[in-house]
Amino acid sequence: MSKLGTSITQFITEQQRTYAGSTAEMTSLLSDIVSACKQISHLVNRTGIMGLGGYAESENIQGEVQKKLDIITNDVMVDHLNWTGHFAAMASEEIEEIIQIPDDQPKGQYLIAFDPLDGSSNIDINLSVGTIFSILRCPEGITEPTVKDFMQKGTEQVCAGFCVYGPSTMMILTTGSGVNGFTLDSHVGEFILTHPNMTIPEDTAEFAINMSNYRFWEQPMQRYIDECIEGVDGSREKNFNMRWVASMVAEVYRVLTRGGIFIYPIDNKASTQGGKLRLMYEANPMSFIVEQAGGLSSTGRERIMEIQPEGVHQRVPVILGSKNEVERVISYHKS
Ligand code: AHM
Ligand code: MG
């Protein structure tokens, strides 16, 4: 078993030897993602010095004005992954169509969906941002993947991870046998295992939600938050704390380290879109990680990883974290 201080390369290689189904190709593919994230970490760290802050002139498929770094980090991911021979196609938050592998490069057996810079509204205020990714198998016999080939439930993911560019840069990974956290040692240029076997406590007294949307939420969501706010004076008979970083990567990292519930519910501003967060490259990979750490992840009505995707940029409500709290929110939706 890998020990504290093991490098991510050694860790992934040892996992490959331990678990049936892990392949050398997966090991090499993860190394490519690690390289891309190191480069993004460097760029995020030097945003101010290199003049990379602020908005670009374009919008992404979500109709959101892109930050300069959204575009740059998307290019870093594509440039690091499109020649390696591991992927048959890619999907990115920043690009409307799926991204094909150039004709002069070999194609691999996997598909990747990623958000190159999650929480990018935080870039200019020097708060944590991150990269999220989800890896699926390319259906057998498919050499020219289309959107249809990406339409696999979250339960089909073979690997998911995210990187947080915060006070330190951290990579959180699951390949379906637990969750492990690595910290980038920038002196050596290597991610080091610092948080083995991360688990989420079943109970929590901390919630994360954008309270400014309260009046737009459905009744079960308002009920849950009302009860948290009533604290010891209400039916829960305990006080709750609240956090909202507006970076899913930072919120999920906090939930993984000390428990909590993170919620981006459906609200009647976003009901036609289905929610705010995107299924394929935000909700599904985070759900895989959270469930592997002993937590739960739901829309309130169904398990996120069992949703049949209908589009690469599909949005869903997200309620994830400490098991007992998520179960409570689900029960409020049922009643
Ligand atoms: P992004 O991928 O465009 O950065 O959007 C996703 C982010 C999440 O990281 C975060 O939880 C949420 O948007 C914050 O939204 P809001 O600004 O509405 O609070
Ligand atoms: Mg995002």
CSV table of C-alpha atoms and ligand atoms in Angstrom, one decimal:
chain,number,residue,atom,x,y,z
A,1,MET,CA,0.0,0.0,0.0
A,2,SER,CA,1.3,3.4,-0.9
A,3,LYS,CA,2.6,5.5,2.0
A,4,LEU,CA,2.5,9.2,2.7
A,5,GLY,CA,5.1,10.9,0.6
A,6,THR,CA,4.7,8.6,-2.4
A,7,SER,CA,4.7,10.4,-5.7
A,8,ILE,CA,1.6,10.4,-7.8
A,9,THR,CA,3.4,8.5,-10.6
A,10,GLN,CA,4.5,5.7,-8.2
A,11,PHE,CA,1.0,5.7,-6.6
A,12,ILE,CA,-0.8,5.3,-10.0
A,13,THR,CA,1.6,2.6,-11.1
A,14,GLU,CA,1.2,0.6,-7.9
A,15,GLN,CA,-2.6,0.9,-8.2
A,16,GLN,CA,-2.3,-0.4,-11.7
A,17,ARG,CA,-0.5,-3.5,-10.4
A,18,THR,CA,-3.0,-4.0,-7.5
A,19,TYR,CA,-6.4,-3.6,-9.2
A,20,ALA,CA,-7.7,-5.8,-12.0
A,21,GLY,CA,-9.0,-3.6,-14.8
A,22,SER,CA,-6.3,-0.9,-14.2
A,23,THR,CA,-4.1,-0.7,-17.3
A,24,ALA,CA,-0.8,0.7,-18.2
A,25,GLU,CA,-2.7,3.0,-20.6
A,26,MET,CA,-4.7,4.4,-17.7
A,27,THR,CA,-1.5,5.1,-15.8
A,28,SER,CA,0.0,6.9,-18.7
A,29,LEU,CA,-3.2,8.8,-19.4
A,30,LEU,CA,-3.3,10.1,-15.8
A,31,SER,CA,0.3,11.2,-16.1
A,32,ASP,CA,-0.7,13.3,-19.1
A,33,ILE,CA,-3.5,15.0,-17.1
A,34,VAL,CA,-1.1,15.6,-14.2
A,35,SER,CA,1.3,17.3,-16.6
A,36,ALA,CA,-1.5,19.6,-17.9
A,37,CYS,CA,-2.6,20.5,-14.4
A,38,LYS,CA,0.9,21.4,-13.4
A,39,GLN,CA,1.1,23.7,-16.3
A,40,ILE,CA,-2.3,25.3,-15.4
A,41,SER,CA,-1.2,25.6,-11.8
A,42,HIS,CA,1.8,27.6,-13.0
A,43,LEU,CA,-0.3,29.8,-15.2
A,44,VAL,CA,-2.9,30.4,-12.4
A,45,ASN,CA,-0.1,31.3,-10.0
A,46,ARG,CA,1.3,33.8,-12.5
A,47,THR,CA,-2.0,35.3,-13.7
A,48,GLY,CA,-1.2,38.8,-12.4
A,49,ILE,CA,2.4,38.8,-13.5
A,50,MET,CA,1.7,37.6,-17.0
A,51,GLY,CA,-1.4,39.8,-17.5
A,52,LEU,CA,-3.7,36.8,-17.9
A,53,GLY,CA,-6.5,38.2,-15.7
A,54,GLY,CA,-9.8,39.6,-16.9
A,55,TYR,CA,-12.3,38.8,-19.6
A,56,ALA,CA,-11.8,37.7,-23.1
A,57,GLU,CA,-14.1,39.0,-25.8
A,58,SER,CA,-15.9,35.7,-26.4
A,59,GLU,CA,-18.7,33.8,-24.8
A,60,ASN,CA,-18.8,30.0,-24.3
A,61,ILE,CA,-21.6,27.6,-25.2
A,62,GLN,CA,-23.3,28.4,-21.8
A,63,GLY,CA,-23.6,32.1,-23.0
A,64,GLU,CA,-21.1,33.1,-20.3
A,65,VAL,CA,-18.4,35.6,-21.0
A,66,GLN,CA,-15.1,33.8,-21.0
A,67,LYS,CA,-12.2,34.8,-18.9
A,68,LYS,CA,-8.9,34.9,-20.7
A,69,LEU,CA,-7.7,32.1,-18.5
A,70,ASP,CA,-10.7,29.9,-19.4
A,71,ILE,CA,-9.5,29.9,-23.0
A,72,ILE,CA,-5.8,29.5,-22.2
A,73,THR,CA,-6.4,26.6,-19.8
A,74,ASN,CA,-8.7,24.9,-22.3
A,75,ASP,CA,-5.9,25.1,-24.8
A,76,VAL,CA,-3.4,23.7,-22.3
A,77,MET,CA,-5.7,20.7,-21.7
A,78,VAL,CA,-6.3,20.1,-25.4
A,79,ASP,CA,-2.6,20.5,-26.3
A,80,HIS,CA,-1.5,18.1,-23.6
A,81,LEU,CA,-4.0,15.4,-24.4
A,82,ASN,CA,-4.8,15.4,-28.1
A,83,TRP,CA,-1.5,13.7,-29.3
A,84,THR,CA,-1.0,11.1,-26.6
A,85,GLY,CA,-2.9,8.3,-28.3
A,86,HIS,CA,-5.1,7.7,-25.1
A,87,PHE,CA,-8.2,9.6,-26.1
A,88,ALA,CA,-10.7,9.0,-29.0
A,89,ALA,CA,-12.3,12.5,-28.4
A,90,MET,CA,-12.7,15.1,-25.7
A,91,ALA,CA,-15.4,17.5,-24.4
A,92,SER,CA,-14.8,20.8,-22.7
A,93,GLU,CA,-16.9,23.3,-20.9
A,94,GLU,CA,-15.4,25.9,-23.1
A,95,ILE,CA,-16.1,24.3,-26.5
A,96,GLU,CA,-19.6,23.7,-27.9
A,97,GLU,CA,-18.8,20.7,-30.1
A,98,ILE,CA,-16.8,17.7,-28.9
A,99,ILE,CA,-13.1,18.0,-29.7
A,100,GLN,CA,-11.8,15.5,-32.2
A,101,ILE,CA,-8.2,14.2,-32.2
A,102,PRO,CA,-6.2,15.6,-35.1
A,103,ASP,CA,-6.1,13.2,-38.1
A,104,ASP,CA,-2.3,12.9,-37.9
A,105,GLN,CA,-2.4,11.6,-34.3
A,106,PRO,CA,-3.4,8.2,-33.0
A,107,LYS,CA,-6.7,7.7,-31.3
A,108,GLY,CA,-7.1,5.8,-28.0
A,109,GLN,CA,-9.8,3.9,-26.1
A,110,TYR,CA,-11.0,6.7,-23.7
A,111,LEU,CA,-13.1,9.8,-23.8
A,112,ILE,CA,-12.5,12.7,-21.5
A,113,ALA,CA,-14.9,15.5,-20.4
A,114,PHE,CA,-13.3,18.4,-18.5
A,115,ASP,CA,-13.8,21.8,-17.1
A,116,PRO,CA,-10.4,23.4,-17.5
A,117,LEU,CA,-10.9,26.2,-15.0
A,118,ASP,CA,-13.8,25.8,-12.6
A,119,GLY,CA,-14.7,28.8,-10.5
A,120,SER,CA,-13.0,31.2,-12.9
A,121,SER,CA,-15.0,34.1,-11.5
A,122,ASN,CA,-12.6,33.8,-8.6
A,123,ILE,CA,-9.4,34.3,-10.7
A,124,ASP,CA,-9.3,38.1,-10.4
A,125,ILE,CA,-9.9,38.1,-6.7
A,126,ASN,CA,-7.1,35.5,-6.0
A,127,LEU,CA,-9.3,32.8,-4.7
A,128,SER,CA,-9.2,29.0,-5.4
A,129,VAL,CA,-10.0,27.7,-8.9
A,130,GLY,CA,-9.6,24.3,-10.3
A,131,THR,CA,-9.7,21.7,-13.1
A,132,ILE,CA,-12.3,18.9,-13.1
A,133,PHE,CA,-12.2,15.8,-15.4
A,134,SER,CA,-14.2,12.6,-16.0
A,135,ILE,CA,-12.9,9.6,-18.0
A,136,LEU,CA,-15.2,7.2,-19.9
A,137,ARG,CA,-14.4,4.3,-22.2
A,138,CYS,CA,-15.0,4.9,-25.8
A,139,PRO,CA,-17.6,2.4,-27.0
A,140,GLU,CA,-16.0,-0.6,-28.7
A,141,GLY,CA,-15.5,-0.3,-32.5
A,142,ILE,CA,-16.0,3.5,-32.5
A,143,THR,CA,-13.2,5.3,-34.3
A,144,GLU,CA,-15.0,8.6,-35.0
A,145,PRO,CA,-16.8,9.4,-31.7
A,146,THR,CA,-19.9,11.6,-31.8
A,147,VAL,CA,-21.8,13.2,-28.9
A,148,LYS,CA,-23.8,10.0,-28.6
A,149,ASP,CA,-20.7,8.1,-27.5
A,150,PHE,CA,-20.3,10.5,-24.6
A,151,MET,CA,-23.9,9.9,-23.4
A,152,GLN,CA,-22.9,7.4,-20.7
A,153,LYS,CA,-24.2,7.5,-17.1
A,154,GLY,CA,-21.8,8.6,-14.4
A,155,THR,CA,-21.7,5.1,-13.1
A,156,GLU,CA,-19.7,4.2,-16.3
A,157,GLN,CA,-16.8,6.6,-15.4
A,158,VAL,CA,-13.5,4.7,-15.0
A,159,CYS,CA,-11.7,7.6,-13.4
A,160,ALA,CA,-12.4,11.1,-12.1
A,161,GLY,CA,-10.4,13.8,-10.5
A,162,PHE,CA,-10.0,17.4,-9.9
A,163,CYS,CA,-7.1,19.8,-9.1
A,164,VAL,CA,-7.5,22.8,-6.8
A,165,TYR,CA,-5.2,25.7,-7.4
A,166,GLY,CA,-5.3,27.2,-3.9
A,167,PRO,CA,-2.8,28.0,-1.2
A,168,SER,CA,-1.2,24.8,-2.4
A,169,THR,CA,-2.1,22.9,-5.6
A,170,MET,CA,-3.8,19.6,-4.9
A,171,MET,CA,-5.0,16.7,-7.1
A,172,ILE,CA,-7.8,14.5,-5.9
A,173,LEU,CA,-8.3,11.2,-7.7
A,174,THR,CA,-10.5,8.2,-7.9
A,175,THR,CA,-10.3,5.2,-10.1
A,176,GLY,CA,-13.1,3.5,-8.3
A,177,SER,CA,-11.1,2.2,-5.3
A,178,GLY,CA,-11.3,5.0,-2.9
A,179,VAL,CA,-10.1,8.6,-3.0
A,180,ASN,CA,-6.6,9.9,-2.6
A,181,GLY,CA,-5.2,13.5,-2.4
A,182,PHE,CA,-1.8,14.7,-3.6
A,183,THR,CA,-0.1,18.0,-3.0
A,184,LEU,CA,2.1,19.6,-5.6
A,185,ASP,CA,5.7,20.0,-4.3
A,186,SER,CA,6.6,22.9,-6.6
A,187,HIS,CA,10.3,22.6,-5.8
A,188,VAL,CA,10.4,19.1,-7.2
A,189,GLY,CA,7.6,19.4,-9.7
A,190,GLU,CA,5.8,16.3,-8.4
A,191,PHE,CA,2.4,15.6,-6.8
A,192,ILE,CA,3.0,13.8,-3.4
A,193,LEU,CA,0.5,11.6,-1.6
A,194,THR,CA,-0.6,13.7,1.4
A,195,HIS,CA,-4.2,12.7,1.9
A,196,PRO,CA,-4.6,8.9,1.5
A,197,ASN,CA,-8.1,7.3,1.6
A,198,MET,CA,-10.1,10.4,2.0
A,199,THR,CA,-13.5,9.8,3.7
A,200,ILE,CA,-16.4,12.1,4.3
A,201,PRO,CA,-17.9,12.1,7.8
A,202,GLU,CA,-21.6,10.9,7.7
A,203,ASP,CA,-22.8,13.9,9.8
A,204,THR,CA,-22.0,17.5,9.5
A,205,ALA,CA,-23.0,20.9,10.8
A,206,GLU,CA,-21.8,22.9,7.7
A,207,PHE,CA,-23.7,23.7,4.5
A,208,ALA,CA,-22.6,25.5,1.4
A,209,ILE,CA,-25.2,27.1,-0.9
A,210,ASN,CA,-25.6,30.5,-2.6
A,211,MET,CA,-28.1,32.0,-0.3
A,212,SER,CA,-28.9,34.9,-2.6
A,213,ASN,CA,-31.0,32.5,-4.7
A,214,TYR,CA,-33.2,31.5,-1.7
A,215,ARG,CA,-36.4,33.1,-3.1
A,216,PHE,CA,-36.0,31.1,-6.3
A,217,TRP,CA,-35.6,27.6,-4.7
A,218,GLU,CA,-38.2,24.9,-4.5
A,219,GLN,CA,-40.0,24.3,-1.1
A,220,PRO,CA,-37.9,21.3,0.0
A,221,MET,CA,-34.7,23.2,-0.4
A,222,GLN,CA,-36.1,26.2,1.5
A,223,ARG,CA,-37.3,23.9,4.3
A,224,TYR,CA,-33.8,22.3,4.6
A,225,ILE,CA,-31.9,25.6,4.8
A,226,ASP,CA,-34.6,27.2,7.1
A,227,GLU,CA,-34.0,24.4,9.6
A,228,CYS,CA,-30.2,24.8,9.4
A,229,ILE,CA,-30.5,28.5,10.1
A,230,GLU,CA,-32.9,28.0,13.0
A,231,GLY,CA,-30.1,26.1,14.7
A,232,VAL,CA,-30.6,25.0,18.3
A,233,ASP,CA,-33.9,26.9,18.4
A,234,GLY,CA,-35.4,24.8,15.6
A,235,SER,CA,-36.2,21.2,14.9
A,236,ARG,CA,-32.6,20.2,14.2
A,237,GLU,CA,-31.6,21.3,17.7
A,238,LYS,CA,-28.0,22.1,16.6
A,239,ASN,CA,-26.3,25.1,15.1
A,240,PHE,CA,-25.0,25.1,11.5
A,241,ASN,CA,-22.1,27.0,9.9
A,242,MET,CA,-22.2,28.2,6.3
A,243,ARG,CA,-19.5,28.6,3.6
A,244,TRP,CA,-19.7,29.7,0.0
A,245,VAL,CA,-16.5,30.0,-2.1
A,246,ALA,CA,-18.2,30.0,-5.5
A,247,SER,CA,-15.6,27.4,-6.6
A,248,MET,CA,-17.0,23.9,-6.7
A,249,VAL,CA,-13.5,22.5,-6.5
A,250,ALA,CA,-12.8,24.3,-3.2
A,251,GLU,CA,-16.2,23.4,-1.8
A,252,VAL,CA,-15.9,19.7,-2.6
A,253,TYR,CA,-12.3,19.6,-1.3
A,254,ARG,CA,-13.6,21.1,2.0
A,255,VAL,CA,-16.4,18.5,2.1
A,256,LEU,CA,-13.8,15.7,1.6
A,257,THR,CA,-11.6,17.0,4.4
A,258,ARG,CA,-14.0,17.9,7.1
A,259,GLY,CA,-17.5,16.9,5.9
A,260,GLY,CA,-20.3,19.2,4.9
A,261,ILE,CA,-23.1,19.5,2.3
A,262,PHE,CA,-22.7,21.3,-1.0
A,263,ILE,CA,-25.8,22.3,-2.8
A,264,TYR,CA,-26.5,24.1,-6.1
A,265,PRO,CA,-30.2,23.4,-6.4
A,266,ILE,CA,-32.6,23.9,-9.2
A,267,ASP,CA,-34.2,27.3,-9.0
A,268,ASN,CA,-36.9,29.0,-11.0
A,269,LYS,CA,-34.3,31.2,-12.7
A,270,ALA,CA,-32.5,28.2,-14.1
A,271,SER,CA,-35.4,25.7,-14.3
A,272,THR,CA,-35.5,25.6,-18.1
A,273,GLN,CA,-31.8,24.8,-18.1
A,274,GLY,CA,-32.1,22.1,-15.5
A,275,GLY,CA,-29.8,23.8,-12.9
A,276,LYS,CA,-26.5,25.6,-13.0
A,277,LEU,CA,-23.8,22.9,-12.8
A,278,ARG,CA,-22.9,20.7,-15.7
A,279,LEU,CA,-23.5,17.0,-15.5
A,280,MET,CA,-20.6,15.6,-17.7
A,281,TYR,CA,-17.6,17.5,-16.4
A,282,GLU,CA,-18.8,18.9,-13.0
A,283,ALA,CA,-21.5,16.9,-11.3
A,284,ASN,CA,-20.6,13.4,-12.5
A,285,PRO,CA,-16.8,13.4,-11.6
A,286,MET,CA,-17.5,15.1,-8.3
A,287,SER,CA,-20.3,12.6,-7.5
A,288,PHE,CA,-17.9,9.7,-8.3
A,289,ILE,CA,-15.3,11.1,-5.9
A,290,VAL,CA,-17.8,11.9,-3.2
A,291,GLU,CA,-19.4,8.5,-3.3
A,292,GLN,CA,-16.0,6.8,-3.3
A,293,ALA,CA,-15.3,8.8,-0.1
A,294,GLY,CA,-18.5,7.5,1.5
A,295,GLY,CA,-20.7,10.5,0.8
A,296,LEU,CA,-23.8,10.8,-1.4
A,297,SER,CA,-24.7,12.8,-4.4
A,298,SER,CA,-28.2,13.5,-5.7
A,299,THR,CA,-30.4,15.9,-7.5
A,300,GLY,CA,-32.9,15.5,-4.6
A,301,ARG,CA,-34.9,13.2,-6.8
A,302,GLU,CA,-32.3,10.8,-8.3
A,303,ARG,CA,-28.7,9.7,-7.9
A,304,ILE,CA,-26.7,12.0,-10.1
A,305,MET,CA,-24.5,9.1,-11.5
A,306,GLU,CA,-27.7,7.3,-12.7
A,307,ILE,CA,-28.9,10.2,-14.9
A,308,GLN,CA,-29.0,9.3,-18.6
A,309,PRO,CA,-27.1,12.2,-20.2
A,310,GLU,CA,-28.8,13.9,-23.1
A,311,GLY,CA,-26.1,16.5,-24.0
A,312,VAL,CA,-22.5,17.2,-23.3
A,313,HIS,CA,-23.3,20.6,-21.7
A,314,GLN,CA,-26.5,19.4,-19.8
A,315,ARG,CA,-27.0,21.0,-16.4
A,316,VAL,CA,-28.4,19.3,-13.2
A,317,PRO,CA,-29.2,20.3,-9.6
A,318,VAL,CA,-26.4,19.1,-7.3
A,319,ILE,CA,-26.7,18.1,-3.6
A,320,LEU,CA,-23.6,16.2,-2.4
A,321,GLY,CA,-21.6,15.5,0.7
A,322,SER,CA,-22.1,14.0,4.1
A,323,LYS,CA,-24.4,11.0,3.8
A,324,ASN,CA,-27.0,11.7,6.5
A,325,GLU,CA,-27.5,15.3,5.4
A,326,VAL,CA,-27.9,14.4,1.7
A,327,GLU,CA,-30.4,11.7,2.7
A,328,ARG,CA,-32.4,14.3,4.7
A,329,VAL,CA,-32.6,16.6,1.7
A,330,ILE,CA,-33.7,13.7,-0.5
A,331,SER,CA,-36.4,12.8,2.0
A,332,TYR,CA,-37.7,16.4,2.0
A,333,HIS,CA,-38.0,16.1,-1.8
A,334,LYS,CA,-40.0,12.9,-1.4
A,335,SER,CA,-42.4,14.3,1.1
B,1,AHM,P1,-17.8,27.8,-13.9
B,1,AHM,O1,-17.5,26.5,-14.3
B,1,AHM,O2,-18.3,28.7,-15.0
B,1,AHM,O3,-16.8,28.4,-13.0
B,1,AHM,O4,-19.2,27.7,-13.0
B,1,AHM,C1,-19.3,26.8,-12.0
B,1,AHM,C2,-19.1,27.5,-10.6
B,1,AHM,C3,-18.9,26.5,-9.5
B,1,AHM,O5,-17.6,26.3,-9.3
B,1,AHM,C4,-19.6,27.2,-8.3
B,1,AHM,O6,-20.1,26.3,-7.4
B,1,AHM,C5,-20.7,28.0,-9.0
B,1,AHM,O7,-20.3,28.1,-10.3
B,1,AHM,C6,-20.9,29.3,-8.3
B,1,AHM,O8,-22.0,29.9,-8.9
B,1,AHM,P2,-22.6,31.3,-8.3
B,1,AHM,O9,-21.6,32.4,-8.8
B,1,AHM,O10,-24.0,31.4,-8.9
B,1,AHM,O11,-22.6,31.3,-6.8
B,2,MG,MG,-17.1,24.8,-13.8
